Amino acid sequence: MRAVQFTEYGPPGVVHIADVAAPHAGPGRIRIAVRASGVSPGETKIRSGAWRDLVPITFPYRTGFDAAGVVDEVGDGVTGVGVGDEVFGMTTTTARGANADHAVLAAWAPKPAGWSWEEAGGAAGAVETATRVLDRLAAGAGDTVLVQGAAGAVGTVAVQLAVARGAAVIGTASERNHDFLRSLGAVPTTYGTGLVERVRALAPAGVDAVFDCAGGALPDLIAIAGGTARVVTIADLDAAAHGVHMSHGAPSDDTGAAVGASADPLAVHGLAIAVALADEGRLRVPVAAAFPLAEAAAAHELSEGRHARGKIVLMH
């Protein structure tokens, strides 16, 4: 089968298609014939070498954490799903390999009828990440949540999940994305110089939690939150120096549970929540661009530009 991989750190051009043996569904797993799979912004940092200390890897490294497709193998002990079912979900963070013709999923849920394959293929990673961070922040009804980098793949989902929890959401993005953020339920503002003052004007009673999807602004975000306790980043490698928690779900063991002192438990329960919200018309997965599998390098290049509105996916 075809699979996307790289065998050295480097620019997007090191990503290529390889012919590899197809995986099979072991106990507690399912295999899907992939229709669409996500391109993770985190994996572009892994590929470039920027995260080599945070996420050690071995080569060749097969990319892709989330995917959607049709079940074609069901492992021992699996119930509630059968061959031919349409699902979306995620691999383990160590195995990955979802950017391929077949992928083995460790967690999954039924594909919502209202989602396209493109939406479903890029959903699971963003849903898991957003749920994990919102859980850690204990964000809920009555809270005011700031999402920094709200127009990106995780930010767009985080805004909708926070709104669904009953929170008021302020989202930062470039001005061209402000109407888009309003459509998701957020009050938009721009990032950069003057952020603290702009957010205080929008939330005079204060901000209860900050979800940083962008990086590079932790001093301002700490000032907005009034301390580090309710600031979580998924993007800023300087988090520890500022006393801020950096949330990640990698690595994971064979059961899919996060391991290691700095890892947070994977929020796989978010997939079922996403299905319920999608069926109510309250959660969409904005897709910035869809590329053929063979153009994975171009997808990585677009992701690194950090201006994509929503998720980047590969079509199979």
PDB file of C-alpha atoms in Angstrom:
ATOM      1  CA  MET A   1       0.000   0.000   0.000  1.00  0.00           C
ATOM      2  CA  ARG A   2       0.991   3.650  -0.271  1.00  0.00           C
ATOM      3  CA  ALA A   3       2.088   5.479   2.874  1.00  0.00           C
ATOM      4  CA  VAL A   4       3.499   8.941   3.542  1.00  0.00           C
ATOM      5  CA  GLN A   5       6.820   8.962   5.376  1.00  0.00           C
ATOM      6  CA  PHE A   6      10.170  10.688   5.787  1.00  0.00           C
ATOM      7  CA  THR A   7      13.564   9.182   6.531  1.00  0.00           C
ATOM      8  CA  GLU A   8      15.423  12.296   7.707  1.00  0.00           C
ATOM      9  CA  TYR A   9      14.690  15.656   9.305  1.00  0.00           C
ATOM     10  CA  GLY A  10      14.314  18.490   6.862  1.00  0.00           C
ATOM     11  CA  PRO A  11      12.012  20.716   4.800  1.00  0.00           C
ATOM     12  CA  PRO A  12       8.669  19.560   3.359  1.00  0.00           C
ATOM     13  CA  GLY A  13      10.477  17.975   0.409  1.00  0.00           C
ATOM     14  CA  VAL A  14      11.748  15.101   2.571  1.00  0.00           C
ATOM     15  CA  VAL A  15       8.152  13.812   2.764  1.00  0.00           C
ATOM     16  CA  HIS A  16       7.482  11.132   0.156  1.00  0.00           C
ATOM     17  CA  ILE A  17       5.245   8.201  -0.745  1.00  0.00           C
ATOM     18  CA  ALA A  18       6.585   4.727   0.005  1.00  0.00           C
ATOM     19  CA  ASP A  19       5.258   1.281  -0.867  1.00  0.00           C
ATOM     20  CA  VAL A  20       4.895  -0.565   2.449  1.00  0.00           C
ATOM     21  CA  ALA A  21       3.158  -3.626   3.842  1.00  0.00           C
ATOM     22  CA  ALA A  22      -0.413  -3.011   4.942  1.00  0.00           C
ATOM     23  CA  PRO A  23      -1.054  -3.185   8.710  1.00  0.00           C
ATOM     24  CA  HIS A  24      -3.668  -5.436  10.258  1.00  0.00           C
ATOM     25  CA  ALA A  25      -6.099  -4.954  13.111  1.00  0.00           C
ATOM     26  CA  GLY A  26      -4.874  -6.545  16.321  1.00  0.00           C
ATOM     27  CA  PRO A  27      -6.939  -7.062  19.470  1.00  0.00           C
ATOM     28  CA  GLY A  28      -9.021  -4.029  20.368  1.00  0.00           C
ATOM     29  CA  ARG A  29      -8.304  -2.337  17.043  1.00  0.00           C
ATOM     30  CA  ILE A  30     -10.003  -1.801  13.704  1.00  0.00           C
ATOM     31  CA  ARG A  31      -8.532  -1.218  10.261  1.00  0.00           C
ATOM     32  CA  ILE A  32     -10.016   1.168   7.738  1.00  0.00           C
ATOM     33  CA  ALA A  33      -9.646   1.722   4.028  1.00  0.00           C
ATOM     34  CA  VAL A  34      -8.766   5.395   4.345  1.00  0.00           C
ATOM     35  CA  ARG A  35     -10.834   7.957   2.443  1.00  0.00           C
ATOM     36  CA  ALA A  36      -9.244  11.056   4.013  1.00  0.00           C
ATOM     37  CA  SER A  37      -6.575  11.733   6.637  1.00  0.00           C
ATOM     38  CA  GLY A  38      -5.296  14.769   8.481  1.00  0.00           C
ATOM     39  CA  VAL A  39      -2.032  16.687   8.247  1.00  0.00           C
ATOM     40  CA  SER A  40      -0.917  17.585  11.758  1.00  0.00           C
ATOM     41  CA  PRO A  41       0.830  20.913  12.405  1.00  0.00           C
ATOM     42  CA  GLY A  42       2.726  19.105  15.149  1.00  0.00           C
ATOM     43  CA  GLU A  43       4.062  16.585  12.656  1.00  0.00           C
ATOM     44  CA  THR A  44       5.520  19.356  10.521  1.00  0.00           C
ATOM     45  CA  LYS A  45       7.527  20.368  13.601  1.00  0.00           C
ATOM     46  CA  ILE A  46       8.564  16.752  14.145  1.00  0.00           C
ATOM     47  CA  ARG A  47       9.612  16.477  10.482  1.00  0.00           C
ATOM     48  CA  SER A  48      11.632  19.693  10.576  1.00  0.00           C
ATOM     49  CA  GLY A  49      13.480  18.556  13.710  1.00  0.00           C
ATOM     50  CA  ALA A  50      12.148  21.433  15.828  1.00  0.00           C
ATOM     51  CA  TRP A  51      10.532  18.981  18.263  1.00  0.00           C
ATOM     52  CA  ARG A  52      13.265  16.323  18.244  1.00  0.00           C
ATOM     53  CA  ASP A  53      13.786  16.701  22.015  1.00  0.00           C
ATOM     54  CA  LEU A  54      10.062  16.751  22.827  1.00  0.00           C
ATOM     55  CA  VAL A  55       9.065  13.869  20.536  1.00  0.00           C
ATOM     56  CA  PRO A  56      11.965  11.495  19.819  1.00  0.00           C
ATOM     57  CA  ILE A  57      11.364   9.363  16.729  1.00  0.00           C
ATOM     58  CA  THR A  58      12.983   6.619  14.677  1.00  0.00           C
ATOM     59  CA  PHE A  59      13.209   6.569  10.885  1.00  0.00           C
ATOM     60  CA  PRO A  60      11.398   5.893   8.669  1.00  0.00           C
ATOM     61  CA  TYR A  61       8.637   7.943  10.281  1.00  0.00           C
ATOM     62  CA  ARG A  62       5.165   7.358   8.869  1.00  0.00           C
ATOM     63  CA  THR A  63       2.922  10.372   9.227  1.00  0.00           C
ATOM     64  CA  GLY A  64      -0.723  10.815  10.106  1.00  0.00           C
ATOM     65  CA  PHE A  65      -2.591  10.567  13.397  1.00  0.00           C
ATOM     66  CA  ASP A  66      -6.236  10.921  12.352  1.00  0.00           C
ATOM     67  CA  ALA A  67      -8.244   9.495   9.476  1.00  0.00           C
ATOM     68  CA  ALA A  68     -11.696   8.535   8.259  1.00  0.00           C
ATOM     69  CA  GLY A  69     -12.741   5.654   6.093  1.00  0.00           C
ATOM     70  CA  VAL A  70     -14.584   2.350   5.795  1.00  0.00           C
ATOM     71  CA  VAL A  71     -13.903  -0.481   8.240  1.00  0.00           C
ATOM     72  CA  ASP A  72     -12.402  -3.514   6.522  1.00  0.00           C
ATOM     73  CA  GLU A  73     -10.938  -5.453   9.483  1.00  0.00           C
ATOM     74  CA  VAL A  74     -12.132  -5.807  13.074  1.00  0.00           C
ATOM     75  CA  GLY A  75      -9.740  -7.065  15.742  1.00  0.00           C
ATOM     76  CA  ASP A  76     -10.513  -9.528  18.517  1.00  0.00           C
ATOM     77  CA  GLY A  77     -12.568  -8.118  21.365  1.00  0.00           C
ATOM     78  CA  VAL A  78     -14.007  -5.226  19.357  1.00  0.00           C
ATOM     79  CA  THR A  79     -17.776  -4.773  19.526  1.00  0.00           C
ATOM     80  CA  GLY A  80     -20.223  -2.204  18.212  1.00  0.00           C
ATOM     81  CA  VAL A  81     -18.589  -1.768  14.814  1.00  0.00           C
ATOM     82  CA  GLY A  82     -18.413  -3.956  11.733  1.00  0.00           C
ATOM     83  CA  VAL A  83     -16.903  -4.277   8.284  1.00  0.00           C
ATOM     84  CA  GLY A  84     -18.428  -1.680   5.979  1.00  0.00           C
ATOM     85  CA  ASP A  85     -19.108   0.920   8.690  1.00  0.00           C
ATOM     86  CA  GLU A  86     -18.002   4.501   8.068  1.00  0.00           C
ATOM     87  CA  VAL A  87     -15.901   5.836  10.956  1.00  0.00           C
ATOM     88  CA  PHE A  88     -13.370   8.494  11.917  1.00  0.00           C
ATOM     89  CA  GLY A  89     -10.708   8.182  14.551  1.00  0.00           C
ATOM     90  CA  MET A  90      -7.050   8.097  15.474  1.00  0.00           C
ATOM     91  CA  THR A  91      -4.062   5.804  15.652  1.00  0.00           C
ATOM     92  CA  THR A  92      -1.822   5.482  18.689  1.00  0.00           C
ATOM     93  CA  THR A  93       0.639   8.359  18.844  1.00  0.00           C
ATOM     94  CA  THR A  94       3.569   5.969  18.525  1.00  0.00           C
ATOM     95  CA  ALA A  95       2.289   3.950  15.569  1.00  0.00           C
ATOM     96  CA  ARG A  96       0.733   6.815  13.566  1.00  0.00           C
ATOM     97  CA  GLY A  97       0.743   6.006   9.835  1.00  0.00           C
ATOM     98  CA  ALA A  98      -2.780   7.292   9.099  1.00  0.00           C
ATOM     99  CA  ASN A  99      -1.617   9.023   5.890  1.00  0.00           C
ATOM    100  CA  ALA A 100      -1.832   5.729   4.030  1.00  0.00           C
ATOM    101  CA  ASP A 101      -4.230   3.563   2.038  1.00  0.00           C
ATOM    102  CA  HIS A 102      -5.043   1.556   5.183  1.00  0.00           C
ATOM    103  CA  ALA A 103      -4.765   2.615   8.821  1.00  0.00           C
ATOM    104  CA  VAL A 104      -5.264   0.853  12.134  1.00  0.00           C
ATOM    105  CA  LEU A 105      -7.298   2.941  14.587  1.00  0.00           C
ATOM    106  CA  ALA A 106      -7.015   2.754  18.366  1.00  0.00           C
ATOM    107  CA  ALA A 107     -10.020   5.033  18.989  1.00  0.00           C
ATOM    108  CA  TRP A 108     -12.936   5.762  16.696  1.00  0.00           C
ATOM    109  CA  ALA A 109     -16.547   6.879  16.406  1.00  0.00           C
ATOM    110  CA  PRO A 110     -19.207   6.738  13.683  1.00  0.00           C
ATOM    111  CA  LYS A 111     -18.747   9.303  10.911  1.00  0.00           C
ATOM    112  CA  PRO A 112     -21.488  11.924  11.344  1.00  0.00           C
ATOM    113  CA  ALA A 113     -23.837  11.934   8.363  1.00  0.00           C
ATOM    114  CA  GLY A 114     -23.481  15.697   8.000  1.00  0.00           C
ATOM    115  CA  TRP A 115     -19.698  15.608   7.663  1.00  0.00           C
ATOM    116  CA  SER A 116     -17.906  15.193   4.366  1.00  0.00           C
ATOM    117  CA  TRP A 117     -14.994  12.767   4.151  1.00  0.00           C
ATOM    118  CA  GLU A 118     -12.667  15.778   4.201  1.00  0.00           C
ATOM    119  CA  GLU A 119     -14.141  16.991   7.491  1.00  0.00           C
ATOM    120  CA  ALA A 120     -14.146  13.539   9.063  1.00  0.00           C
ATOM    121  CA  GLY A 121     -10.584  12.787   7.965  1.00  0.00           C
ATOM    122  CA  GLY A 122      -9.214  15.791   9.800  1.00  0.00           C
ATOM    123  CA  ALA A 123     -11.501  15.707  12.823  1.00  0.00           C
ATOM    124  CA  ALA A 124     -10.163  13.285  15.409  1.00  0.00           C
ATOM    125  CA  GLY A 125      -6.820  14.916  16.167  1.00  0.00           C
ATOM    126  CA  ALA A 126      -8.297  18.393  16.546  1.00  0.00           C
ATOM    127  CA  VAL A 127     -11.213  17.092  18.637  1.00  0.00           C
ATOM    128  CA  GLU A 128      -8.956  15.082  20.959  1.00  0.00           C
ATOM    129  CA  THR A 129      -6.519  17.961  21.432  1.00  0.00           C
ATOM    130  CA  ALA A 130      -9.208  20.581  22.010  1.00  0.00           C
ATOM    131  CA  THR A 131     -11.081  18.347  24.456  1.00  0.00           C
ATOM    132  CA  ARG A 132      -7.877  17.476  26.333  1.00  0.00           C
ATOM    133  CA  VAL A 133      -6.919  21.111  26.858  1.00  0.00           C
ATOM    134  CA  LEU A 134     -10.426  22.328  27.711  1.00  0.00           C
ATOM    135  CA  ASP A 135     -10.675  19.498  30.250  1.00  0.00           C
ATOM    136  CA  ARG A 136      -7.362  20.501  31.832  1.00  0.00           C
ATOM    137  CA  LEU A 137      -8.505  24.129  31.961  1.00  0.00           C
ATOM    138  CA  ALA A 138     -11.822  22.993  33.469  1.00  0.00           C
ATOM    139  CA  ALA A 139     -13.512  25.358  31.018  1.00  0.00           C
ATOM    140  CA  GLY A 140     -17.266  25.317  31.280  1.00  0.00           C
ATOM    141  CA  ALA A 141     -20.514  27.222  31.589  1.00  0.00           C
ATOM    142  CA  GLY A 142     -20.103  30.803  32.671  1.00  0.00           C
ATOM    143  CA  ASP A 143     -16.384  30.957  31.931  1.00  0.00           C
ATOM    144  CA  THR A 144     -14.726  33.343  29.500  1.00  0.00           C
ATOM    145  CA  VAL A 145     -12.129  31.508  27.419  1.00  0.00           C
ATOM    146  CA  LEU A 146      -9.490  33.074  25.188  1.00  0.00           C
ATOM    147  CA  VAL A 147      -8.358  30.921  22.250  1.00  0.00           C
ATOM    148  CA  GLN A 148      -5.102  32.248  20.829  1.00  0.00           C
ATOM    149  CA  GLY A 149      -4.829  31.162  17.190  1.00  0.00           C
ATOM    150  CA  ALA A 150      -8.541  30.479  16.879  1.00  0.00           C
ATOM    151  CA  ALA A 151      -8.701  30.124  13.091  1.00  0.00           C
ATOM    152  CA  GLY A 152      -6.344  27.150  12.847  1.00  0.00           C
ATOM    153  CA  ALA A 153      -7.078  23.431  12.803  1.00  0.00           C
ATOM    154  CA  VAL A 154      -7.333  23.001  16.588  1.00  0.00           C
ATOM    155  CA  GLY A 155      -8.508  26.545  17.328  1.00  0.00           C
ATOM    156  CA  THR A 156     -11.622  26.296  15.175  1.00  0.00           C
ATOM    157  CA  VAL A 157     -12.712  23.119  16.947  1.00  0.00           C
ATOM    158  CA  ALA A 158     -11.751  24.472  20.390  1.00  0.00           C
ATOM    159  CA  VAL A 159     -13.955  27.528  19.871  1.00  0.00           C
ATOM    160  CA  GLN A 160     -16.983  25.375  19.024  1.00  0.00           C
ATOM    161  CA  LEU A 161     -16.409  22.907  21.867  1.00  0.00           C
ATOM    162  CA  ALA A 162     -15.994  25.721  24.390  1.00  0.00           C
ATOM    163  CA  VAL A 163     -19.184  27.389  23.144  1.00  0.00           C
ATOM    164  CA  ALA A 164     -20.992  24.048  23.436  1.00  0.00           C
ATOM    165  CA  ARG A 165     -19.851  23.854  27.075  1.00  0.00           C
ATOM    166  CA  GLY A 166     -21.528  27.204  27.728  1.00  0.00           C
ATOM    167  CA  ALA A 167     -18.415  29.360  27.768  1.00  0.00           C
ATOM    168  CA  ALA A 168     -18.051  32.808  26.223  1.00  0.00           C
ATOM    169  CA  VAL A 169     -15.149  32.674  23.770  1.00  0.00           C
ATOM    170  CA  ILE A 170     -12.749  35.329  22.532  1.00  0.00           C
ATOM    171  CA  GLY A 171     -10.630  34.213  19.606  1.00  0.00           C
ATOM    172  CA  THR A 172      -7.536  35.790  18.080  1.00  0.00           C
ATOM    173  CA  ALA A 173      -6.906  35.708  14.348  1.00  0.00           C
ATOM    174  CA  SER A 174      -5.972  37.981  11.487  1.00  0.00           C
ATOM    175  CA  GLU A 175      -8.709  40.439  10.604  1.00  0.00           C
ATOM    176  CA  ARG A 176      -9.634  38.574   7.417  1.00  0.00           C
ATOM    177  CA  ASN A 177     -10.804  35.675   9.633  1.00  0.00           C
ATOM    178  CA  HIS A 178     -12.933  37.700  12.050  1.00  0.00           C
ATOM    179  CA  ASP A 179     -16.279  37.082  10.345  1.00  0.00           C
ATOM    180  CA  PHE A 180     -15.368  33.397  10.191  1.00  0.00           C
ATOM    181  CA  LEU A 181     -14.739  33.337  13.955  1.00  0.00           C
ATOM    182  CA  ARG A 182     -18.060  35.080  14.586  1.00  0.00           C
ATOM    183  CA  SER A 183     -19.753  32.299  12.599  1.00  0.00           C
ATOM    184  CA  LEU A 184     -18.234  29.777  15.025  1.00  0.00           C
ATOM    185  CA  GLY A 185     -19.533  31.669  18.053  1.00  0.00           C
ATOM    186  CA  ALA A 186     -16.415  33.587  19.111  1.00  0.00           C
ATOM    187  CA  VAL A 187     -15.843  37.296  19.632  1.00  0.00           C
ATOM    188  CA  PRO A 188     -12.795  38.025  17.449  1.00  0.00           C
ATOM    189  CA  THR A 189      -9.786  40.218  18.027  1.00  0.00           C
ATOM    190  CA  THR A 190      -6.345  40.505  16.456  1.00  0.00           C
ATOM    191  CA  TYR A 191      -3.169  39.069  17.938  1.00  0.00           C
ATOM    192  CA  GLY A 192       0.089  40.954  18.455  1.00  0.00           C
ATOM    193  CA  THR A 193       0.971  44.218  20.188  1.00  0.00           C
ATOM    194  CA  GLY A 194      -1.810  45.520  22.425  1.00  0.00           C
ATOM    195  CA  LEU A 195      -3.466  42.107  22.900  1.00  0.00           C
ATOM    196  CA  VAL A 196      -3.794  42.493  26.680  1.00  0.00           C
ATOM    197  CA  GLU A 197      -5.642  45.797  26.351  1.00  0.00           C
ATOM    198  CA  ARG A 198      -7.895  44.549  23.545  1.00  0.00           C
ATOM    199  CA  VAL A 199      -8.941  41.469  25.489  1.00  0.00           C
ATOM    200  CA  ARG A 200      -9.566  43.459  28.682  1.00  0.00           C
ATOM    201  CA  ALA A 201     -11.837  45.770  26.713  1.00  0.00           C
ATOM    202  CA  LEU A 202     -13.803  42.762  25.454  1.00  0.00           C
ATOM    203  CA  ALA A 203     -13.869  40.997  28.839  1.00  0.00           C
ATOM    204  CA  PRO A 204     -13.794  43.657  31.578  1.00  0.00           C
ATOM    205  CA  ALA A 205     -14.691  41.049  34.198  1.00  0.00           C
ATOM    206  CA  GLY A 206     -11.607  39.029  33.250  1.00  0.00           C
ATOM    207  CA  VAL A 207     -10.681  35.865  31.377  1.00  0.00           C
ATOM    208  CA  ASP A 208     -10.988  32.535  33.177  1.00  0.00           C
ATOM    209  CA  ALA A 209      -8.909  30.325  30.877  1.00  0.00           C
ATOM    210  CA  VAL A 210      -6.477  30.698  27.979  1.00  0.00           C
ATOM    211  CA  PHE A 211      -5.917  28.042  25.291  1.00  0.00           C
ATOM    212  CA  ASP A 212      -2.811  28.867  23.253  1.00  0.00           C
ATOM    213  CA  CYS A 213      -2.797  27.236  19.828  1.00  0.00           C
ATOM    214  CA  ALA A 214      -0.217  29.565  18.287  1.00  0.00           C
ATOM    215  CA  GLY A 215       2.779  30.144  20.562  1.00  0.00           C
ATOM    216  CA  GLY A 216       4.986  33.190  20.941  1.00  0.00           C
ATOM    217  CA  ALA A 217       2.800  35.285  23.248  1.00  0.00           C
ATOM    218  CA  LEU A 218       2.916  33.629  26.665  1.00  0.00           C
ATOM    219  CA  PRO A 219       3.785  36.770  28.697  1.00  0.00           C
ATOM    220  CA  ASP A 220       0.676  38.510  27.342  1.00  0.00           C
ATOM    221  CA  LEU A 221      -1.482  35.413  27.832  1.00  0.00           C
ATOM    222  CA  ILE A 222      -0.322  35.047  31.441  1.00  0.00           C
ATOM    223  CA  ALA A 223      -1.165  38.696  32.065  1.00  0.00           C
ATOM    224  CA  ILE A 224      -4.625  38.186  30.568  1.00  0.00           C
ATOM    225  CA  ALA A 225      -5.289  35.122  32.747  1.00  0.00           C
ATOM    226  CA  GLY A 226      -3.835  36.730  35.861  1.00  0.00           C
ATOM    227  CA  GLY A 227      -1.293  33.938  36.306  1.00  0.00           C
ATOM    228  CA  THR A 228      -0.105  30.660  34.837  1.00  0.00           C
ATOM    229  CA  ALA A 229      -2.580  28.252  36.471  1.00  0.00           C
ATOM    230  CA  ARG A 230      -5.212  28.526  33.747  1.00  0.00           C
ATOM    231  CA  VAL A 231      -3.020  28.946  30.693  1.00  0.00           C
ATOM    232  CA  VAL A 232      -2.274  25.877  28.571  1.00  0.00           C
ATOM    233  CA  THR A 233      -0.309  25.865  25.320  1.00  0.00           C
ATOM    234  CA  ILE A 234       0.020  23.254  22.605  1.00  0.00           C
ATOM    235  CA  ALA A 235       2.481  25.282  20.543  1.00  0.00           C
ATOM    236  CA  ASP A 236       5.060  27.124  22.657  1.00  0.00           C
ATOM    237  CA  LEU A 237       8.266  25.238  23.443  1.00  0.00           C
ATOM    238  CA  ASP A 238       9.223  27.962  25.944  1.00  0.00           C
ATOM    239  CA  ALA A 239       6.238  27.042  28.127  1.00  0.00           C
ATOM    240  CA  ALA A 240       8.288  25.615  31.008  1.00  0.00           C
ATOM    241  CA  ALA A 241      10.414  28.754  31.232  1.00  0.00           C
ATOM    242  CA  HIS A 242       7.209  30.736  31.787  1.00  0.00           C
ATOM    243  CA  GLY A 243       5.712  28.237  34.244  1.00  0.00           C
ATOM    244  CA  VAL A 244       2.994  27.273  31.737  1.00  0.00           C
ATOM    245  CA  HIS A 245       1.865  23.718  31.005  1.00  0.00           C
ATOM    246  CA  MET A 246       2.431  22.480  27.462  1.00  0.00           C
ATOM    247  CA  SER A 247      -0.148  19.821  26.693  1.00  0.00           C
ATOM    248  CA  HIS A 248       0.614  16.900  24.429  1.00  0.00           C
ATOM    249  CA  GLY A 249      -0.641  13.351  24.196  1.00  0.00           C
ATOM    250  CA  ALA A 250       2.599  11.791  22.994  1.00  0.00           C
ATOM    251  CA  PRO A 251       4.009   9.283  23.403  1.00  0.00           C
ATOM    252  CA  SER A 252       1.419   6.615  24.100  1.00  0.00           C
ATOM    253  CA  ASP A 253       1.605   2.973  25.004  1.00  0.00           C
ATOM    254  CA  ASP A 254      -0.018   0.087  23.154  1.00  0.00           C
ATOM    255  CA  THR A 255      -3.388   0.813  24.770  1.00  0.00           C
ATOM    256  CA  GLY A 256      -3.380   4.388  23.452  1.00  0.00           C
ATOM    257  CA  ALA A 257      -2.976   5.868  26.946  1.00  0.00           C
ATOM    258  CA  ALA A 258      -0.534   8.760  27.259  1.00  0.00           C
ATOM    259  CA  VAL A 259       2.589   7.994  29.253  1.00  0.00           C
ATOM    260  CA  GLY A 260       5.416  10.106  30.640  1.00  0.00           C
ATOM    261  CA  ALA A 261       5.500  12.830  33.263  1.00  0.00           C
ATOM    262  CA  SER A 262       4.737  15.644  30.852  1.00  0.00           C
ATOM    263  CA  ALA A 263       1.973  13.956  28.866  1.00  0.00           C
ATOM    264  CA  ASP A 264      -1.729  14.479  29.477  1.00  0.00           C
ATOM    265  CA  PRO A 265      -4.296  11.660  29.256  1.00  0.00           C
ATOM    266  CA  LEU A 266      -5.670  11.354  25.753  1.00  0.00           C
ATOM    267  CA  ALA A 267      -9.219  12.728  25.601  1.00  0.00           C
ATOM    268  CA  VAL A 268     -10.686  10.034  23.365  1.00  0.00           C
ATOM    269  CA  HIS A 269     -14.079  10.599  24.985  1.00  0.00           C
ATOM    270  CA  GLY A 270     -14.159  13.790  22.909  1.00  0.00           C
ATOM    271  CA  LEU A 271     -14.936  11.774  19.774  1.00  0.00           C
ATOM    272  CA  ALA A 272     -18.383  10.753  21.049  1.00  0.00           C
ATOM    273  CA  ILE A 273     -19.053  14.328  22.155  1.00  0.00           C
ATOM    274  CA  ALA A 274     -18.115  15.526  18.676  1.00  0.00           C
ATOM    275  CA  VAL A 275     -20.532  13.092  17.037  1.00  0.00           C
ATOM    276  CA  ALA A 276     -23.400  14.268  19.229  1.00  0.00           C
ATOM    277  CA  LEU A 277     -22.658  17.932  18.496  1.00  0.00           C
ATOM    278  CA  ALA A 278     -22.225  17.266  14.776  1.00  0.00           C
ATOM    279  CA  ASP A 279     -25.565  15.474  14.620  1.00  0.00           C
ATOM    280  CA  GLU A 280     -27.132  18.572  16.213  1.00  0.00           C
ATOM    281  CA  GLY A 281     -25.437  20.817  13.637  1.00  0.00           C
ATOM    282  CA  ARG A 282     -23.251  22.401  16.330  1.00  0.00           C
ATOM    283  CA  LEU A 283     -19.799  21.218  15.226  1.00  0.00           C
ATOM    284  CA  ARG A 284     -18.138  21.468  11.842  1.00  0.00           C
ATOM    285  CA  VAL A 285     -14.516  20.829  10.955  1.00  0.00           C
ATOM    286  CA  PRO A 286     -13.403  23.695   8.707  1.00  0.00           C
ATOM    287  CA  VAL A 287     -11.140  22.385   5.934  1.00  0.00           C
ATOM    288  CA  ALA A 288      -8.479  24.778   4.686  1.00  0.00           C
ATOM    289  CA  ALA A 289      -7.321  22.600   1.786  1.00  0.00           C
ATOM    290  CA  ALA A 290      -7.486  19.026   0.515  1.00  0.00           C
ATOM    291  CA  PHE A 291      -4.559  17.488  -1.378  1.00  0.00           C
ATOM    292  CA  PRO A 292      -4.172  14.124  -3.113  1.00  0.00           C
ATOM    293  CA  LEU A 293      -2.120  11.706  -1.017  1.00  0.00           C
ATOM    294  CA  ALA A 294       0.748  11.994  -3.495  1.00  0.00           C
ATOM    295  CA  GLU A 295       1.019  15.728  -2.763  1.00  0.00           C
ATOM    296  CA  ALA A 296       1.716  15.322   0.953  1.00  0.00           C
ATOM    297  CA  ALA A 297       4.848  17.477   0.710  1.00  0.00           C
ATOM    298  CA  ALA A 298       2.769  20.385  -0.606  1.00  0.00           C
ATOM    299  CA  ALA A 299       0.325  19.884   2.268  1.00  0.00           C
ATOM    300  CA  HIS A 300       3.204  20.084   4.758  1.00  0.00           C
ATOM    301  CA  GLU A 301       4.429  23.263   3.088  1.00  0.00           C
ATOM    302  CA  LEU A 302       1.013  24.897   3.416  1.00  0.00           C
ATOM    303  CA  SER A 303       0.759  23.821   7.056  1.00  0.00           C
ATOM    304  CA  GLU A 304       4.135  25.356   7.881  1.00  0.00           C
ATOM    305  CA  GLY A 305       2.951  28.712   6.532  1.00  0.00           C
ATOM    306  CA  ARG A 306       0.594  28.861   9.566  1.00  0.00           C
ATOM    307  CA  HIS A 307      -2.057  30.803   7.689  1.00  0.00           C
ATOM    308  CA  ALA A 308      -4.390  27.936   6.807  1.00  0.00           C
ATOM    309  CA  ARG A 309      -7.942  28.454   8.075  1.00  0.00           C
ATOM    310  CA  GLY A 310      -8.931  25.096   9.500  1.00  0.00           C
ATOM    311  CA  LYS A 311      -7.619  21.614   8.820  1.00  0.00           C
ATOM    312  CA  ILE A 312      -5.424  20.428   5.947  1.00  0.00           C
ATOM    313  CA  VAL A 313      -6.289  16.937   4.711  1.00  0.00           C
ATOM    314  CA  LEU A 314      -5.073  14.320   2.274  1.00  0.00           C
ATOM    315  CA  MET A 315      -7.573  12.518   0.042  1.00  0.00           C
ATOM    316  CA  HIS A 316      -7.132   8.836  -0.791  1.00  0.00           C
TER     317      HIS A 316
END
